[in-house]
Each structure stands twice: as structure tokens, then as C-alpha cells.
CSV table of C-alpha atoms in Angstrom, one decimal:
chain,number,residue,atom,x,y,z
A,1,MET,CA,13.7,-29.8,7.2
A,2,THR,CA,13.2,-26.8,5.0
A,3,ILE,CA,11.0,-24.1,6.3
A,4,ASP,CA,8.6,-22.9,3.2
A,5,PRO,CA,9.8,-19.4,2.7
A,6,GLN,CA,5.8,-18.0,1.8
A,7,GLN,CA,5.4,-19.6,5.4
A,8,ALA,CA,8.4,-17.7,6.5
A,9,ALA,CA,7.6,-13.7,5.0
A,10,ASP,CA,4.2,-14.3,6.3
A,11,ALA,CA,5.2,-15.2,9.9
A,12,ARG,CA,8.1,-11.9,10.0
A,13,PHE,CA,5.0,-10.4,8.4
A,14,LEU,CA,2.3,-10.7,11.2
A,15,LYS,CA,4.8,-10.4,14.1
A,16,ALA,CA,6.4,-7.1,12.6
A,17,LEU,CA,2.2,-6.1,12.4
A,18,ALA,CA,1.8,-6.8,15.9
A,19,ALA,CA,4.0,-5.1,17.2
A,20,ALA,CA,3.9,-2.1,15.2
A,21,GLY,CA,0.3,-2.1,15.7
A,22,ALA,CA,-0.5,-1.7,11.9
A,23,ARG,CA,-2.8,-2.5,9.9
A,24,ASP,CA,-2.7,-5.5,7.1
A,25,PRO,CA,-2.7,-4.1,3.4
A,26,ARG,CA,-2.9,-7.6,2.0
A,27,ASP,CA,-6.5,-7.7,1.2
A,28,TYR,CA,-6.1,-4.2,-0.2
A,29,TYR,CA,-3.0,-5.8,-2.7
A,30,ARG,CA,-5.0,-8.2,-3.6
A,31,ASP,CA,-7.8,-6.1,-4.3
A,32,ARG,CA,-5.6,-4.1,-6.7
A,33,LEU,CA,-3.7,-7.0,-8.2
A,34,ARG,CA,-7.4,-8.3,-9.7
A,35,GLU,CA,-7.7,-4.8,-11.4
A,36,LEU,CA,-5.0,-5.0,-13.0
A,37,ARG,CA,-5.0,-8.9,-14.4
A,38,ARG,CA,-8.2,-7.1,-16.1
A,39,ALA,CA,-7.0,-3.9,-16.8
A,40,ASN,CA,-3.6,-4.2,-17.1
A,41,PRO,CA,-2.3,-8.8,-17.6
A,42,GLU,CA,1.2,-7.1,-18.6
A,43,GLY,CA,1.3,-5.3,-15.5
A,44,TYR,CA,-0.6,-7.8,-13.2
A,45,ARG,CA,2.4,-10.2,-14.2
A,46,LYS,CA,4.7,-7.8,-13.8
A,47,GLY,CA,3.4,-7.1,-9.8
A,48,VAL,CA,2.9,-11.2,-9.4
A,49,ALA,CA,7.0,-11.9,-10.9
A,50,TYR,CA,7.8,-9.2,-7.9
A,51,TYR,CA,5.7,-11.0,-5.2
A,52,GLN,CA,6.9,-14.2,-5.9
A,53,ASN,CA,10.7,-13.2,-7.0
A,54,LYS,CA,11.5,-10.6,-4.7
A,55,LEU,CA,9.2,-9.6,-1.7
A,56,VAL,CA,8.9,-13.1,-0.7
A,57,PRO,CA,12.3,-14.0,-0.2
A,58,SER,CA,13.9,-10.8,1.3
A,59,ILE,CA,11.0,-11.0,4.4
A,60,ALA,CA,11.5,-15.0,4.2
A,61,GLU,CA,15.5,-14.3,4.0
A,62,GLY,CA,15.3,-11.4,7.2
A,63,ASP,CA,16.8,-8.9,4.1
A,64,THR,CA,14.4,-6.3,4.4
A,65,ASP,CA,11.8,-4.9,7.3
A,66,PRO,CA,8.5,-6.7,6.3
A,67,LEU,CA,6.4,-3.9,6.7
A,68,GLU,CA,8.0,-1.5,4.1
A,69,ALA,CA,8.9,-4.3,1.9
A,70,TRP,CA,5.0,-4.7,1.7
A,71,ARG,CA,4.5,-0.5,1.6
A,72,ASP,CA,6.8,-1.0,-2.0
A,73,TYR,CA,4.5,-3.7,-3.0
A,74,GLY,CA,1.9,-1.4,-2.9
A,75,LEU,CA,3.9,1.2,-4.9
A,76,LEU,CA,4.8,-0.8,-7.1
A,77,LEU,CA,1.1,-2.1,-7.5
A,78,ALA,CA,-0.5,1.6,-7.4
A,79,ARG,CA,3.0,2.2,-9.8
A,80,LEU,CA,1.7,-0.4,-12.5
A,81,THR,CA,-1.9,0.7,-12.7
A,82,ALA,CA,-2.1,4.0,-12.9
A,83,PRO,CA,1.9,6.1,-13.5
A,84,GLY,CA,2.1,9.0,-10.9
A,85,ARG,CA,3.6,9.8,-7.8
A,86,ALA,CA,3.6,8.8,-4.0
A,87,VAL,CA,2.7,11.7,-1.2
A,88,ALA,CA,2.2,11.1,2.9
A,89,VAL,CA,-0.3,12.7,4.5
A,90,ASP,CA,0.0,14.0,8.1
A,91,ALA,CA,-2.4,13.4,10.8
A,92,THR,CA,-3.1,17.4,9.9
A,93,GLY,CA,-4.4,16.4,6.8
A,94,ARG,CA,-1.3,17.8,5.1
A,95,THR,CA,0.5,16.6,2.2
A,96,SER,CA,4.0,16.2,1.3
A,97,PRO,CA,6.2,13.9,-1.4
A,98,PHE,CA,7.0,10.2,0.2
A,99,GLU,CA,10.2,9.9,1.1
A,100,PRO,CA,11.6,6.4,2.3
A,101,PRO,CA,11.2,5.2,5.1
A,102,GLY,CA,7.9,7.5,5.4
A,103,ASN,CA,6.3,7.3,8.9
A,104,THR,CA,3.6,4.6,10.1
A,105,ALA,CA,1.8,7.6,11.3
A,106,ASP,CA,0.7,8.7,7.6
A,107,MET,CA,-1.7,7.9,5.4
A,108,LEU,CA,0.0,7.1,1.8
A,109,LEU,CA,-1.6,8.3,-1.6
A,110,HIS,CA,-0.4,7.6,-5.0
A,111,LEU,CA,-1.8,10.3,-7.2
A,112,PRO,CA,-1.6,9.4,-11.1
A,113,GLU,CA,-0.8,12.1,-13.7
A,114,LYS,CA,-3.9,11.4,-14.9
A,115,SER,CA,-5.9,14.5,-12.5
A,116,ARG,CA,-9.1,12.4,-13.7
A,117,GLU,CA,-7.7,9.1,-12.3
A,118,ARG,CA,-8.4,8.7,-8.4
A,119,PRO,CA,-5.9,8.5,-5.9
A,120,ILE,CA,-4.7,5.2,-4.9
A,121,LEU,CA,-4.6,4.5,-1.1
A,122,VAL,CA,-0.9,2.1,-0.6
A,123,ALA,CA,-0.8,2.5,3.3
A,124,LEU,CA,-4.0,4.1,5.9
A,125,PRO,CA,-2.4,4.1,9.3
A,126,ALA,CA,-4.3,1.4,11.9
A,127,SER,CA,-5.8,4.2,14.0
A,128,PRO,CA,-6.6,7.2,11.0
A,129,THR,CA,-7.0,11.1,12.3
A,130,GLN,CA,-10.3,12.9,11.0
A,131,ALA,CA,-8.0,15.0,8.6
A,132,GLN,CA,-6.6,11.3,6.6
A,133,LEU,CA,-9.8,9.8,6.6
A,134,ALA,CA,-11.6,13.5,5.6
A,135,THR,CA,-8.6,13.4,2.7
A,136,HIS,CA,-9.5,9.0,1.9
A,137,GLN,CA,-13.1,10.1,2.0
A,138,TRP,CA,-12.4,13.2,-0.8
A,139,LEU,CA,-9.9,11.7,-2.5
A,140,VAL,CA,-10.1,7.9,-2.7
A,141,MET,CA,-13.4,7.5,-2.8
A,142,GLY,CA,-14.8,10.2,-4.3
A,143,ARG,CA,-17.3,11.4,-1.9
A,144,ARG,CA,-17.6,15.2,-2.2
A,145,ALA,CA,-19.6,15.5,1.3
A,146,LEU,CA,-19.5,14.5,4.7
A,147,GLY,CA,-21.4,11.2,6.1
A,148,GLU,CA,-22.8,11.1,1.8
A,149,GLY,CA,-22.6,7.1,1.0
A,150,GLY,CA,-22.2,5.3,3.9
């Protein structure tokens, strides 16, 4: 009996999420893909091809850590959305250049090269700190006052 690679990859990913107590980013990444399909069809095609040809097979075959593979996919989607660089936001709110494999307690943002574009959330820790939440609200959501916009 042949095991479907998608099912095998999903099972490994769900197991890794549960073991790490990590957040599942797939809904957020689907939203990113929808935005790419609308704004950058070529980027969308590249994102889908990577998913089908690299992400799923590498996880299904056990060649990579599922959490790192999905994080890398999120970084790819962010780069396809807007050229830029990845930064890690630690528990205190300090940023530093992202260096793989990173720390699962850090929030991971993609900062577009064009300063008028908002940062793109790539990964949020399971229990973000107040400093990380404030950074997310300020930079990603564009809220300029605490409590603004609910």
C-alpha cells in the first residue's frame, strides 16, 4: 500500500506542532498565497511549485524538520510578496537578523526593502510576549496606539 505524500507530510507536521506546542501557520500562509495569486501570478506559481515539489516531499520523506520546512516556506512566500530581509523579534521586542534555525520563542518578520510596505509576519511563537504583540500590532497591523482597532 502506497502512502500519500501529502497525508504523510501533514501527519509529520501535526506531530511536530503538538510536540513543540507551536502555532500552525498554514491558514496564514494560504492567505499569503491568495494575495500572491492576485498581485503576483508568477510568484504564486513559484510558491505552489515549491509546495508541491519541495515542501511536501521533503517532509513526507523525513528529510527535514517539518517546523523548519514550513517556516522556510513562509519566508519564501514573504520574499515572493516583496523583496526584503527576515528579522527575529525576541521576547523583549529586540530585533536581530534571522539566522536559521532560529528560536521558536522568537517572532519572525520579513521586512520589505520598500519602507512604505508593512512587514510580513512569518512566524509567531505559541505564547508571544507583550513586547512581541506590541511589535506585531505596531509594525504588521499598522496600529499606532495601544488598543486601536481591537
